[in-house]
Amino acid sequence: MKINNVGVTGVNPYNLQANKAGNIKESKANAKDKVEISSAAKEMQQLSPIPAARQAKVDELKKQVENGTYKLNAQATAKGLIDFYRK
């Protein structure tokens, strides 16, 4: 004996799944990335500006690196690392 149309008629679970997958693809296509910076983060940026002397030193080092005249002192770098981690 064969029983047809048991339960909800006309429901095809494969069609339902395909429709869900199609909706997800459409929503991803319309989505855009957005970044928001909180007011607290903006305040923190304004409260700690880089001092002019430090910025001048950074600019000088950038010029030296770009020109190829920057010389690295390996011993001073190693000493600075050791002193930092001994604290």
PDB file of C-alpha atoms in Angstrom:
ATOM      1  CA  MET A   1       0.000   0.000   0.000  1.00  0.00           C
ATOM      2  CA  LYS A   2       1.317   3.475  -0.879  1.00  0.00           C
ATOM      3  CA  ILE A   3       0.433   6.581   1.130  1.00  0.00           C
ATOM      4  CA  ASN A   4       0.850   9.949  -0.602  1.00  0.00           C
ATOM      5  CA  ASN A   5       0.844  13.498   0.792  1.00  0.00           C
ATOM      6  CA  VAL A   6       1.262  12.712   4.466  1.00  0.00           C
ATOM      7  CA  GLY A   7       1.697  15.776   6.652  1.00  0.00           C
ATOM      8  CA  VAL A   8       1.985  19.264   5.229  1.00  0.00           C
ATOM      9  CA  THR A   9       1.312  19.104   1.526  1.00  0.00           C
ATOM     10  CA  GLY A  10       3.368  20.922  -1.042  1.00  0.00           C
ATOM     11  CA  VAL A  11       6.386  21.454   1.235  1.00  0.00           C
ATOM     12  CA  ASN A  12       9.686  20.542  -0.310  1.00  0.00           C
ATOM     13  CA  PRO A  13      12.531  20.739   2.241  1.00  0.00           C
ATOM     14  CA  TYR A  14      15.117  21.071  -0.547  1.00  0.00           C
ATOM     15  CA  ASN A  15      13.412  24.192  -1.885  1.00  0.00           C
ATOM     16  CA  LEU A  16      13.323  25.707   1.582  1.00  0.00           C
ATOM     17  CA  GLN A  17      17.055  25.135   2.017  1.00  0.00           C
ATOM     18  CA  ALA A  18      17.837  26.584  -1.429  1.00  0.00           C
ATOM     19  CA  ASN A  19      15.801  29.707  -0.643  1.00  0.00           C
ATOM     20  CA  LYS A  20      17.676  30.230   2.630  1.00  0.00           C
ATOM     21  CA  ALA A  21      21.043  29.910   0.872  1.00  0.00           C
ATOM     22  CA  GLY A  22      19.943  32.420  -1.785  1.00  0.00           C
ATOM     23  CA  ASN A  23      18.907  34.946   0.856  1.00  0.00           C
ATOM     24  CA  ILE A  24      22.280  34.661   2.593  1.00  0.00           C
ATOM     25  CA  LYS A  25      24.174  35.298  -0.658  1.00  0.00           C
ATOM     26  CA  GLU A  26      22.041  38.369  -1.412  1.00  0.00           C
ATOM     27  CA  SER A  27      22.543  39.837   2.064  1.00  0.00           C
ATOM     28  CA  LYS A  28      26.327  39.328   1.857  1.00  0.00           C
ATOM     29  CA  ALA A  29      26.434  41.051  -1.522  1.00  0.00           C
ATOM     30  CA  ASN A  30      24.725  44.127  -0.071  1.00  0.00           C
ATOM     31  CA  ALA A  31      26.793  44.208   3.144  1.00  0.00           C
ATOM     32  CA  LYS A  32      29.567  46.791   3.502  1.00  0.00           C
ATOM     33  CA  ASP A  33      32.297  47.112   6.109  1.00  0.00           C
ATOM     34  CA  LYS A  34      31.955  49.948   8.568  1.00  0.00           C
ATOM     35  CA  VAL A  35      34.307  51.219  11.259  1.00  0.00           C
ATOM     36  CA  GLU A  36      33.254  53.456  14.108  1.00  0.00           C
ATOM     37  CA  ILE A  37      35.642  55.065  16.595  1.00  0.00           C
ATOM     38  CA  SER A  38      34.151  55.702  20.010  1.00  0.00           C
ATOM     39  CA  SER A  39      34.231  59.125  21.593  1.00  0.00           C
ATOM     40  CA  ALA A  40      36.485  57.768  24.368  1.00  0.00           C
ATOM     41  CA  ALA A  41      39.048  56.638  21.779  1.00  0.00           C
ATOM     42  CA  LYS A  42      38.915  60.037  20.086  1.00  0.00           C
ATOM     43  CA  GLU A  43      39.552  61.733  23.429  1.00  0.00           C
ATOM     44  CA  MET A  44      42.518  59.454  24.093  1.00  0.00           C
ATOM     45  CA  GLN A  45      44.034  60.398  20.737  1.00  0.00           C
ATOM     46  CA  GLN A  46      43.730  64.090  21.509  1.00  0.00           C
ATOM     47  CA  LEU A  47      45.086  63.809  25.058  1.00  0.00           C
ATOM     48  CA  SER A  48      48.374  62.171  24.088  1.00  0.00           C
ATOM     49  CA  PRO A  49      49.850  64.040  21.136  1.00  0.00           C
ATOM     50  CA  ILE A  50      53.406  63.206  20.117  1.00  0.00           C
ATOM     51  CA  PRO A  51      55.816  65.836  21.458  1.00  0.00           C
ATOM     52  CA  ALA A  52      57.491  67.922  18.761  1.00  0.00           C
ATOM     53  CA  ALA A  53      61.008  66.779  19.730  1.00  0.00           C
ATOM     54  CA  ARG A  54      60.045  63.114  19.398  1.00  0.00           C
ATOM     55  CA  GLN A  55      58.365  63.735  16.052  1.00  0.00           C
ATOM     56  CA  ALA A  56      61.478  65.536  14.795  1.00  0.00           C
ATOM     57  CA  LYS A  57      63.621  62.536  15.772  1.00  0.00           C
ATOM     58  CA  VAL A  58      61.242  60.145  14.005  1.00  0.00           C
ATOM     59  CA  ASP A  59      61.335  62.296  10.863  1.00  0.00           C
ATOM     60  CA  GLU A  60      65.151  62.349  10.962  1.00  0.00           C
ATOM     61  CA  LEU A  61      65.307  58.557  11.261  1.00  0.00           C
ATOM     62  CA  LYS A  62      62.859  58.171   8.368  1.00  0.00           C
ATOM     63  CA  LYS A  63      65.077  60.332   6.162  1.00  0.00           C
ATOM     64  CA  GLN A  64      68.158  58.298   7.110  1.00  0.00           C
ATOM     65  CA  VAL A  65      66.413  55.013   6.313  1.00  0.00           C
ATOM     66  CA  GLU A  66      65.118  56.316   2.970  1.00  0.00           C
ATOM     67  CA  ASN A  67      68.573  57.608   2.001  1.00  0.00           C
ATOM     68  CA  GLY A  68      70.313  54.433   3.145  1.00  0.00           C
ATOM     69  CA  THR A  69      72.544  56.308   5.590  1.00  0.00           C
ATOM     70  CA  TYR A  70      71.029  54.830   8.784  1.00  0.00           C
ATOM     71  CA  LYS A  71      73.592  52.770  10.676  1.00  0.00           C
ATOM     72  CA  LEU A  72      72.369  50.330  13.291  1.00  0.00           C
ATOM     73  CA  ASN A  73      74.433  49.998  16.478  1.00  0.00           C
ATOM     74  CA  ALA A  74      73.908  46.345  17.414  1.00  0.00           C
ATOM     75  CA  GLN A  75      75.617  46.639  20.810  1.00  0.00           C
ATOM     76  CA  ALA A  76      73.468  49.588  21.883  1.00  0.00           C
ATOM     77  CA  THR A  77      70.322  47.782  20.722  1.00  0.00           C
ATOM     78  CA  ALA A  78      71.254  44.616  22.640  1.00  0.00           C
ATOM     79  CA  LYS A  79      72.091  46.641  25.764  1.00  0.00           C
ATOM     80  CA  GLY A  80      68.746  48.440  25.545  1.00  0.00           C
ATOM     81  CA  LEU A  81      66.885  45.121  25.287  1.00  0.00           C
ATOM     82  CA  ILE A  82      68.773  43.633  28.231  1.00  0.00           C
ATOM     83  CA  ASP A  83      68.175  46.720  30.367  1.00  0.00           C
ATOM     84  CA  PHE A  84      64.476  46.680  29.490  1.00  0.00           C
ATOM     85  CA  TYR A  85      63.957  43.047  30.498  1.00  0.00           C
ATOM     86  CA  ARG A  86      66.037  43.273  33.682  1.00  0.00           C
ATOM     87  CA  LYS A  87      63.657  45.821  35.176  1.00  0.00           C
TER      88      LYS A  87
END
